[in-house]
Coordinates of C-alpha atoms and ligand atoms in Angstrom, one line a residue:
X508 CA 0.0 0.0 0.0
X509 CA 1.3 3.5 -0.8
X510 CA 1.7 6.1 1.9
X511 CA 0.7 9.7 2.5
X512 CA 0.8 11.8 5.6
X513 CA -0.9 14.9 7.0
X514 CA 0.1 17.0 10.0
X515 CA -2.7 19.1 11.6
X516 CA -2.3 21.6 14.5
X517 CA -5.2 23.2 16.3
X518 CA -3.4 26.6 16.1
X519 CA -2.6 26.4 12.4
X520 CA -5.8 27.7 11.0
X521 CA -6.8 29.2 7.6
X522 CA -10.0 30.9 8.7
X523 CA -13.6 30.4 10.0
X524 CA -15.6 28.8 7.2
X525 CA -18.5 30.9 6.1
X526 CA -21.4 28.5 5.9
X527 CA -22.5 30.3 2.8
X528 CA -19.8 28.4 0.8
X529 CA -22.3 25.5 0.8
X530 CA -24.8 27.5 -1.2
X531 CA -26.5 26.5 -4.4
X532 CA -28.4 28.0 -7.3
X533 CA -31.8 27.8 -9.0
X534 CA -32.3 29.5 -12.3
X535 CA -35.5 29.8 -14.3
X536 CA -33.9 27.4 -16.8
X537 CA -35.0 24.0 -18.0
X538 CA -36.8 22.0 -15.3
X539 CA -35.2 23.6 -12.3
X540 CA -38.3 25.4 -11.2
X541 CA -41.1 24.0 -13.4
X542 CA -41.0 20.2 -13.1
X543 CA -38.2 20.5 -10.4
X544 CA -39.1 22.3 -7.2
X545 CA -42.6 23.2 -8.5
X546 CA -45.0 20.7 -10.0
X547 CA -48.7 21.3 -9.1
X548 CA -50.7 18.2 -9.5
X549 CA -47.8 15.9 -8.6
X550 CA -48.7 13.5 -5.8
X551 CA -45.9 15.1 -3.7
X552 CA -47.0 18.7 -4.4
X553 CA -48.0 20.8 -1.4
X554 CA -50.9 23.3 -1.3
X555 CA -48.7 25.8 -3.3
X556 CA -47.6 23.3 -5.9
X557 CA -44.0 22.7 -4.5
X558 CA -42.8 19.1 -4.4
X559 CA -42.3 17.9 -0.9
X560 CA -39.9 15.0 -2.0
X561 CA -37.6 17.6 -3.6
X562 CA -37.8 19.8 -0.5
X563 CA -36.8 16.9 1.7
X564 CA -33.8 16.1 -0.6
X565 CA -32.8 19.8 -0.6
X566 CA -33.0 20.0 3.2
X567 CA -30.8 17.0 3.7
X568 CA -28.1 18.9 1.7
X569 CA -28.2 21.8 4.2
X570 CA -28.0 24.6 1.7
X571 CA -27.7 28.0 3.6
X572 CA -28.2 30.3 0.5
X573 CA -29.8 29.8 -2.9
X574 CA -28.9 32.2 -5.8
X575 CA -31.9 33.1 -7.9
X576 CA -33.5 33.7 -10.5
X577 CA -30.4 33.4 -12.8
X578 CA -27.8 33.0 -14.4
X579 CA -28.1 34.1 -18.0
X580 CA -31.9 34.3 -17.6
X581 CA -31.6 37.3 -15.3
X582 CA -30.1 39.5 -17.9
X583 CA -33.4 39.8 -19.7
X584 CA -35.7 39.4 -16.7
X585 CA -38.1 42.1 -15.5
X586 CA -38.7 41.5 -11.8
X587 CA -42.1 43.2 -11.9
X588 CA -43.3 40.3 -14.1
X589 CA -42.8 37.9 -11.3
X590 CA -45.0 39.6 -8.6
X591 CA -48.7 40.2 -8.2
X592 CA -51.6 37.9 -9.0
X593 CA -50.2 34.8 -10.8
X594 CA -52.9 34.7 -13.4
X595 CA -52.1 38.3 -14.5
X596 CA -48.3 37.7 -14.8
X597 CA -47.1 37.9 -18.4
X598 CA -45.5 35.1 -20.4
X599 CA -42.2 36.2 -21.8
X600 CA -39.7 34.8 -24.3
X601 CA -36.5 33.9 -22.4
X602 CA -33.7 34.8 -24.9
X603 CA -31.1 33.2 -22.7
X604 CA -32.4 29.6 -23.0
X605 CA -35.0 30.0 -25.9
X606 CA -37.9 29.0 -23.7
X607 CA -41.1 30.7 -22.6
X608 CA -41.2 32.0 -19.0
X609 CA -44.6 31.9 -17.5
X610 CA -43.8 33.6 -14.2
X611 CA -46.0 31.2 -12.3
X612 CA -43.2 31.1 -9.7
X613 CA -41.9 34.5 -8.8
X614 CA -40.2 36.4 -6.0
X615 CA -42.9 35.8 -3.3
X616 CA -43.3 32.1 -4.0
X617 CA -39.6 31.5 -4.2
X618 CA -38.8 33.4 -1.1
X619 CA -41.4 31.3 0.8
X620 CA -39.8 28.1 -0.7
X621 CA -36.3 29.2 0.6
X622 CA -37.7 29.8 4.0
X623 CA -39.2 26.3 4.1
X624 CA -35.9 24.9 2.9
X625 CA -34.2 26.6 5.9
X626 CA -32.2 28.7 3.4
X627 CA -31.7 32.3 2.4
X628 CA -32.4 34.0 -0.9
X629 CA -29.4 35.4 -2.8
X630 CA -31.1 37.6 -5.4
X631 CA -29.6 38.5 -8.8
X632 CA -30.7 41.6 -10.5
X633 CA -30.7 42.4 -14.2
X634 CA -27.8 44.6 -15.2
X635 CA -28.0 43.3 -18.8
X636 CA -31.0 44.8 -20.5
X637 CA -31.7 47.0 -17.4
X638 CA -29.8 49.4 -15.2
X639 CA -29.5 51.2 -11.8
X640 CA -33.1 52.4 -11.8
X641 CA -34.6 48.9 -11.8
X642 CA -32.0 47.8 -9.3
X643 CA -33.1 50.5 -6.9
X644 CA -36.7 49.6 -7.4
X645 CA -36.4 46.0 -6.6
X646 CA -34.4 46.7 -3.4
X647 CA -37.2 49.1 -2.4
X648 CA -39.8 46.5 -3.2
X649 CA -38.1 43.7 -1.3
X650 CA -36.5 45.5 1.7
X651 CA -38.2 48.8 2.5
X652 CA -40.8 48.7 5.2
X653 CA -43.6 50.6 3.5
X654 CA -44.9 54.0 2.6
X655 CA -43.3 54.2 -0.9
X656 CA -44.4 53.1 -4.4
X657 CA -42.6 49.7 -4.5
X658 CA -42.8 48.8 -0.8
X659 CA -46.5 49.5 -0.9
X660 CA -46.8 47.3 -4.1
X661 CA -45.2 44.5 -2.1
X662 CA -47.7 45.0 0.7
X663 CA -50.6 45.0 -1.7
X664 CA -49.2 41.8 -3.2
X665 CA -49.7 40.1 0.2
X666 CA -46.4 40.5 2.0
X667 CA -46.5 43.1 4.8
X668 CA -43.0 42.5 6.2
X669 CA -40.0 43.2 4.1
X670 CA -38.2 40.2 2.7
X671 CA -34.9 41.7 4.0
X672 CA -32.8 40.1 1.3
X673 CA -29.2 40.6 2.4
X674 CA -27.2 39.3 -0.5
X675 CA -27.6 40.7 -4.1
X676 CA -25.8 39.8 -7.3
X677 CA -25.1 42.8 -9.6
X678 CA -26.0 41.0 -12.8
X679 CA -24.6 37.8 -14.2
X680 CA -21.5 37.0 -16.4
X681 CA -21.5 40.5 -18.0
X682 CA -18.1 39.7 -19.6
X683 CA -19.7 37.1 -21.9
X684 CA -20.8 38.0 -25.4
X685 CA -23.7 35.4 -25.0
X686 CA -25.1 37.6 -22.3
X687 CA -28.0 40.0 -23.0
X688 CA -26.6 43.4 -22.4
X689 CA -22.9 42.2 -22.5
X690 CA -20.5 44.9 -21.3
X691 CA -16.8 45.7 -21.3
X692 CA -15.1 45.8 -17.9
X693 CA -15.3 49.5 -17.9
X694 CA -19.0 49.7 -18.9
X695 CA -20.0 47.0 -16.4
X696 CA -17.9 48.6 -13.6
X697 CA -19.6 52.0 -14.2
X698 CA -23.1 50.5 -14.2
X699 CA -22.5 48.2 -11.2
X700 CA -21.1 51.1 -9.3
X701 CA -24.1 53.4 -9.9
X702 CA -26.5 50.5 -9.2
X703 CA -24.6 49.6 -6.0
X704 CA -24.6 53.1 -4.7
X705 CA -28.3 53.7 -4.9
X706 CA -29.2 50.1 -3.9
X707 CA -27.2 50.7 -0.7
X708 CA -28.8 54.1 -0.2
X709 CA -32.2 52.3 -0.2
X710 CA -30.9 49.7 2.2
X711 CA -27.3 50.1 3.7
X712 CA -27.4 46.7 5.3
X713 CA -27.2 44.8 2.0
X714 CA -24.1 43.1 0.6
X715 CA -23.3 43.1 -3.1
X716 CA -21.5 40.7 -5.5
X717 CA -20.0 42.2 -8.7
X718 CA -19.4 40.0 -11.7
X719 CA -15.9 38.9 -12.4
X720 CA -15.1 36.7 -15.4
X721 CA -17.4 33.9 -16.4
X722 CA -14.4 31.5 -16.5
X723 CA -10.6 31.5 -16.7
X724 CA -10.6 30.8 -20.4
X725 CA -12.2 34.2 -21.3
X726 CA -9.7 36.3 -23.3
X727 CA -10.5 39.2 -21.0
X728 CA -10.0 37.2 -17.8
X729 CA -7.9 39.3 -15.4
X730 CA -8.3 42.6 -17.3
X731 CA -12.1 42.4 -16.9
X732 CA -11.7 42.2 -13.1
X733 CA -9.1 45.0 -13.1
X734 CA -11.2 47.3 -15.3
X735 CA -14.5 46.8 -13.5
X736 CA -13.0 47.0 -10.0
X737 CA -11.3 50.2 -10.9
X738 CA -14.9 51.7 -11.2
X739 CA -16.8 50.0 -8.4
X740 CA -14.3 48.8 -5.7
X741 CA -15.6 50.8 -2.8
X742 CA -19.3 50.1 -3.3
X743 CA -19.2 46.3 -3.7
X744 CA -18.4 43.5 -1.2
X745 CA -17.6 40.4 -3.3
X746 CA -16.3 39.5 -6.7
X747 CA -17.9 36.5 -8.4
X748 CA -16.1 33.6 -10.0
X749 CA -17.7 30.9 -12.2
X750 CA -16.2 27.7 -13.4
X751 CA -17.4 24.4 -14.9
X752 CA -15.2 21.4 -15.8
X753 CA -15.8 18.5 -18.2
X754 CA -14.1 15.3 -19.2
X755 CA -14.8 15.1 -23.0
X756 CA -11.5 13.3 -23.7
X757 CA -12.2 10.6 -21.1
X758 CA -8.9 11.4 -19.3
X759 CA -9.8 10.6 -15.7
X760 CA -6.5 11.6 -14.1
X761 CA -6.5 14.9 -16.0
X762 CA -10.1 15.5 -15.1
X763 CA -9.6 14.9 -11.4
X764 CA -6.7 17.4 -11.4
X765 CA -9.1 20.3 -12.6
X766 CA -9.6 21.5 -9.0
X767 CA -6.0 22.8 -9.2
X768 CA -7.2 25.2 -11.9
X769 CA -10.0 26.3 -9.5
X770 CA -7.4 26.9 -6.8
X771 CA -5.3 29.0 -9.1
X772 CA -8.4 30.9 -10.2
X773 CA -9.2 31.9 -6.6
X774 CA -5.7 33.0 -5.9
X775 CA -5.5 35.1 -9.1
X776 CA -8.8 36.9 -8.5
X777 CA -7.9 37.5 -4.8
X778 CA -4.6 39.0 -6.0
X779 CA -6.3 41.3 -8.5
X780 CA -8.7 42.5 -5.7
X781 CA -5.7 43.2 -3.5
X782 CA -3.8 45.0 -6.3
X783 CA -6.8 47.3 -6.8
X784 CA -7.0 47.8 -3.1
X785 CA -3.4 48.9 -3.1
X786 CA -3.8 51.2 -6.1
X787 CA -6.8 52.9 -4.5
X788 CA -5.1 53.1 -1.0
X789 CA -8.3 51.5 0.2
X790 CA -8.8 50.0 3.7
X791 CA -11.4 47.6 2.4
X792 CA -10.7 44.0 1.5
X793 CA -13.0 42.4 -1.1
X794 CA -13.8 38.7 -0.7
X795 CA -14.9 36.2 -3.3
X796 CA -18.2 34.6 -4.2
X797 CA -17.7 31.5 -6.3
X798 CA -21.3 31.5 -7.2
X799 CA -21.3 29.0 -10.0
X800 CA -19.2 25.9 -9.9
X801 CA -19.7 22.3 -11.0
X802 CA -19.1 19.7 -13.6
X803 CA -21.0 20.5 -16.8
X804 CA -20.6 18.8 -20.2
X805 CA -22.6 15.6 -20.4
X806 CA -25.8 17.3 -21.8
X807 CA -24.2 19.8 -24.3
X808 CA -25.1 17.8 -27.5
X809 CA -28.5 16.8 -26.2
X810 CA -29.4 20.5 -25.6
X811 CA -28.5 21.4 -29.2
X812 CA -30.9 18.6 -30.4
X813 CA -33.7 19.9 -28.0
X814 CA -33.4 23.4 -29.5
X815 CA -33.4 22.1 -33.0
X816 CA -36.8 20.4 -32.4
X817 CA -38.4 22.5 -29.7
X818 CA -37.6 26.2 -29.2
X819 CA -39.9 28.3 -27.0
X820 CA -41.6 25.7 -25.0
X821 CA -41.9 26.0 -21.2
X822 CA -39.5 24.0 -19.1
X823 CA -37.5 22.3 -21.8
X824 CA -35.3 19.5 -20.3
X825 CA -32.1 21.5 -20.7
X826 CA -28.7 21.0 -19.0
X827 CA -29.7 17.6 -17.6
X828 CA -26.3 16.2 -17.0
X829 CA -26.3 12.7 -15.6
X830 CA -23.4 12.6 -13.2
X831 CA -21.1 9.6 -12.8
X832 CA -18.7 8.5 -10.1
X833 CA -15.7 10.4 -11.3
X834 CA -17.8 13.6 -11.4
X835 CA -18.5 13.1 -7.7
X836 CA -14.8 12.8 -7.0
X837 CA -14.1 16.1 -8.8
X838 CA -17.0 17.8 -7.0
X839 CA -15.4 16.5 -3.7
X840 CA -12.1 18.1 -4.7
X841 CA -13.8 21.4 -5.7
X842 CA -15.5 21.5 -2.3
X843 CA -12.1 20.9 -0.5
X844 CA -10.6 23.7 -2.7
X845 CA -13.3 26.1 -1.3
X846 CA -12.6 24.9 2.3
X847 CA -8.9 25.4 1.9
X848 CA -9.5 29.0 0.6
X849 CA -12.0 29.9 3.3
X850 CA -10.1 33.0 4.1
X851 CA -11.2 34.6 0.8
X852 CA -14.1 32.6 -0.5
X853 CA -17.1 33.5 1.7
X854 CA -19.9 32.5 -0.7
X855 CA -20.1 29.7 -3.2
X856 CA -23.0 28.1 -5.1
X857 CA -23.1 24.7 -6.6
X858 CA -24.7 25.3 -9.9
X859 CA -27.4 24.2 -9.8
X860 CA -29.7 22.4 -7.4
X861 CA -32.5 20.5 -9.1
X862 CA -32.5 18.9 -12.6
X863 CA -30.3 21.5 -14.3
X864 CA -26.7 20.4 -13.8
X865 CA -27.9 19.3 -10.4
X866 CA -27.3 16.9 -7.6
X867 CA -31.1 16.3 -7.4
X868 CA -33.1 14.9 -10.3
X869 CA -36.8 14.4 -10.8
X870 CA -39.1 13.0 -13.4
X871 CA -42.3 14.9 -14.2
X872 CA -45.1 13.0 -12.4
X873 CA -42.5 10.6 -11.1
X874 CA -39.7 10.2 -8.6
X875 CA -36.9 12.2 -7.2
X876 CA -33.4 10.8 -6.7
X877 CA -29.9 11.8 -5.7
X878 CA -27.1 11.9 -8.3
X879 CA -23.6 10.8 -7.4
X880 CA -22.5 14.4 -6.7
X881 CA -25.2 14.8 -4.1
X882 CA -23.1 12.9 -1.6
X883 CA -19.8 14.8 -1.4
X884 CA -21.8 18.0 -1.3
X885 CA -24.0 16.7 1.6
X886 CA -20.9 15.6 3.5
X887 CA -19.1 18.8 3.1
X888 CA -22.1 20.9 4.1
X889 CA -22.7 18.7 7.1
X890 CA -19.2 18.1 8.3
X891 CA -17.4 21.1 6.8
X892 CA -18.5 23.8 9.2
X893 CA -16.2 25.4 11.7
X894 CA -12.6 26.4 11.1
X895 CA -10.5 25.4 8.1
X896 CA -7.1 24.0 9.1
X897 CA -3.9 24.5 7.3
X898 CA -2.8 20.9 6.8
X899 CA 0.8 19.9 6.0
X900 CA 0.3 17.1 3.5
X901 CA 2.8 14.9 1.9
X902 CA 1.6 12.7 -0.9
X903 CA 3.0 11.1 -4.0
X904 CA 2.2 13.1 -7.2
X905 CA 1.5 12.5 -10.9
X906 CA 1.7 14.6 -14.1
X907 CA -1.1 14.9 -16.6
X908 CA -1.7 16.9 -19.7
X909 CA -2.3 20.2 -18.0
X910 CA -0.7 19.9 -14.6
X911 CA 2.5 18.7 -13.1
X912 CA 2.8 17.5 -9.5
X913 CA -0.8 16.6 -8.9
X914 CA -1.1 15.1 -5.4
X915 CA -2.8 11.7 -5.4
X916 CA -4.2 12.4 -2.0
X917 CA -6.2 15.7 -2.1
X918 CA -7.4 16.7 1.3
X919 CA -8.9 19.4 3.6
X920 CA -9.4 19.4 7.3
X921 CA -11.9 21.2 9.5
X922 CA -11.9 21.9 13.3
X923 CA -15.4 22.0 14.7
X924 CA -16.5 24.2 17.5
X925 CA -16.8 21.2 19.9
X926 CA -13.2 20.3 19.4
X927 CA -13.8 17.4 17.0
X928 CA -12.0 17.2 13.6
X929 CA -13.1 16.1 10.2
X930 CA -10.6 15.2 7.4
X931 CA -11.9 15.0 3.8
X932 CA -9.9 13.4 1.1
X933 CA -10.0 12.2 -2.4
X934 CA -7.7 9.5 -3.6
X935 CA -7.0 10.3 -7.2
X936 CA -5.0 7.1 -7.7
X937 CA -6.9 4.8 -10.1
X938 CA -5.2 1.7 -8.8
X939 CA -3.6 2.0 -5.4
X940 CA -5.0 2.2 -1.9
X941 CA -3.1 4.6 0.5
X942 CA -2.3 4.5 4.1
X943 CA -2.9 8.0 5.3
X944 CA -1.2 8.9 8.6
X945 CA -2.7 11.9 10.3
X946 CA -0.9 13.6 13.2
X947 CA -3.5 15.0 15.5
X948 CA -1.5 15.2 18.7
X949 CA -2.2 18.9 19.3
X950 CA -5.9 18.2 19.7
X951 CA -5.7 16.2 22.8
X952 CA -7.5 12.9 23.2
X953 CA -9.4 12.5 19.9
X954 CA -11.0 9.2 19.1
X955 CA -11.6 7.8 15.6
X956 CA -15.4 8.1 15.1
X957 CA -16.3 7.3 11.5
X958 CA -15.0 6.8 8.0
X959 CA -17.5 7.5 5.3
X960 CA -16.5 6.3 1.8
X961 CA -17.9 6.9 -1.7
X962 CA -16.4 4.4 -4.2
X963 CA -17.5 2.5 -7.2
X964 CA -15.4 0.2 -9.3
X965 CA -16.7 1.8 -12.5
X966 CA -15.8 5.5 -12.9
X967 CA -18.8 5.9 -15.2
X968 CA -21.4 4.5 -12.8
X969 CA -24.5 6.7 -12.3
X970 CA -27.6 6.7 -10.2
X971 CA -31.0 6.6 -12.0
X972 CA -34.6 6.7 -10.9
X973 CA -34.7 2.8 -11.1
X974 CA -31.3 2.4 -9.5
X975 CA -30.9 5.3 -7.2
X976 CA -28.5 3.5 -4.8
X977 CA -25.9 2.5 -7.4
X978 CA -23.3 5.0 -6.1
X979 CA -23.9 5.8 -2.5
X980 CA -21.8 6.2 0.6
X981 CA -20.8 3.2 2.7
X982 CA -18.6 2.7 5.7
X983 CA -15.0 3.0 4.8
X984 CA -12.2 0.7 6.1
X985 CA -11.2 3.2 8.8
X986 CA -8.1 2.6 10.8
X987 CA -6.7 3.2 14.2
X988 CA -5.5 6.1 16.4
X989 CA -2.9 5.8 19.0
X990 CA -1.5 8.7 21.1
X991 CA -2.9 11.3 18.6
X992 CA -1.5 9.5 15.5
X993 CA -4.1 8.0 13.2
X994 CA -3.6 5.6 10.3
X995 CA -6.5 5.4 7.9
X996 CA -6.8 3.3 4.8
X997 CA -7.9 5.3 1.8
X998 CA -9.1 3.1 -1.1
X999 CA -8.1 3.8 -4.7
X1000 CA -10.4 6.3 -6.5
X1001 CA -12.5 7.4 -3.5
X1002 CA -14.1 10.3 -1.6
X1003 CA -13.6 10.0 2.1
X1004 CA -14.9 11.7 5.2
X1005 CA -12.9 10.8 8.3
X1006 CA -14.2 12.0 11.7
X1007 CA -12.4 12.2 15.0
X1008 CA -14.3 13.2 18.1
Ligands
AHR791 O1 -25.7 27.5 -14.7 C1 -25.9 27.6 -16.1 C2 -25.4 28.8 -16.7 O2 -24.0 28.9 -16.7 C3 -25.8 30.1 -16.1 O3 -27.0 30.6 -16.5 C4 -24.7 31.1 -16.5 O4 -24.5 32.1 -15.6 C5 -23.5 30.2 -16.8 O5 -22.9 30.4 -18.0

């Protein structure tokens, strides 16, 4: 068996982990809302039409924030369409996804859904086809107590108390030419700044996320952040990062190394924020909102076929990636990357939550099941709260097409407030089990509590409605701990949660 080691010290800490890094995202796209969380007439639908089986699956994930209503969708969205009597709401063409938006679910309904899900709404505004005026209006509608045009409109629409939405996204991926109202870094920075200023004049307690690049491969990546931050640095609180990975060449070792790109992305954007801070002689530090991340590639060709046959229908089955076991491993590594960068990443959203590149799938009129990626997310959300530890890890490494020195053992460690410790790790080695020795002597008398394992012999194994338990967590082989030194067996190609209490 190969060997790897990890030294942890209770005083060697990265940062408190903001629980909002376990956020997710629901866009008015495909069957995320219609046929996902909402399906009136389904045997599991509640009195408002929301599926209770989906709600139960969401609650088990422990998602503290949900970004909504887009995504690309938001750049053509008029928030006023989504409030007021449902039967009077307009149907609109959604030019982001070539579907028809019926607005049956809108701000009030979705807010109530997030409350039931024990979550908070992270609301994105349209800075594509719209601008600061509408941004101001929606903050007044949502957060002002009453006695003004838009707050009184909210009250007339049945909601006396303000929603008090705290976290707002200033548009979506405005660097992308595919975006309605695409802007240069300068144009976006100016618009975001003016929107931010007046949104905060309406409600100074809100926090704002400005759009960074939509991914690291954009030709403007880096310069976009610099240009837009030059204009809006002092009025915003976070910069957004988005990143999706795929494995179209069927290169598993290369695919599993993609989290190294994510790590580099985080460090680059944090450095750009700090460079602008220095240039502006500012006292303020900006943090990061990684508000779209996931694996996304399985459904790309299928979506082109759907659009060839069926543009403009409601709730087209778009972006329905079926995730396999290797996808779950990369999702685990991406989660650990967020934990290890907890000092700068304060918000993150797995994109998305239901049906659309999602851990939870449904069939219209049928069942609801967990994809492979559901499990690492659930584990990280459940056992990844507290303080991120700076682990000293020594692991054999490998080289692949895009990276050199990829550690076979990828890991993160969390100290919980009750003194217990969780170690997460992915073994990227396709063949070899590892013996991982963990030095925990500084934590006092910790006992080995549990080893949760996600493994399947077939990297392409998936869960389906008929076989929902094909890839599910089991008890791992565990190991021993003696005088603060643990030795745990980490099977080849696996996601592991090792708990010491
Ligand atoms: O999450 C799917 C899409 O990916 C979002 O709408 C967009 O922001 C990104 O390109």
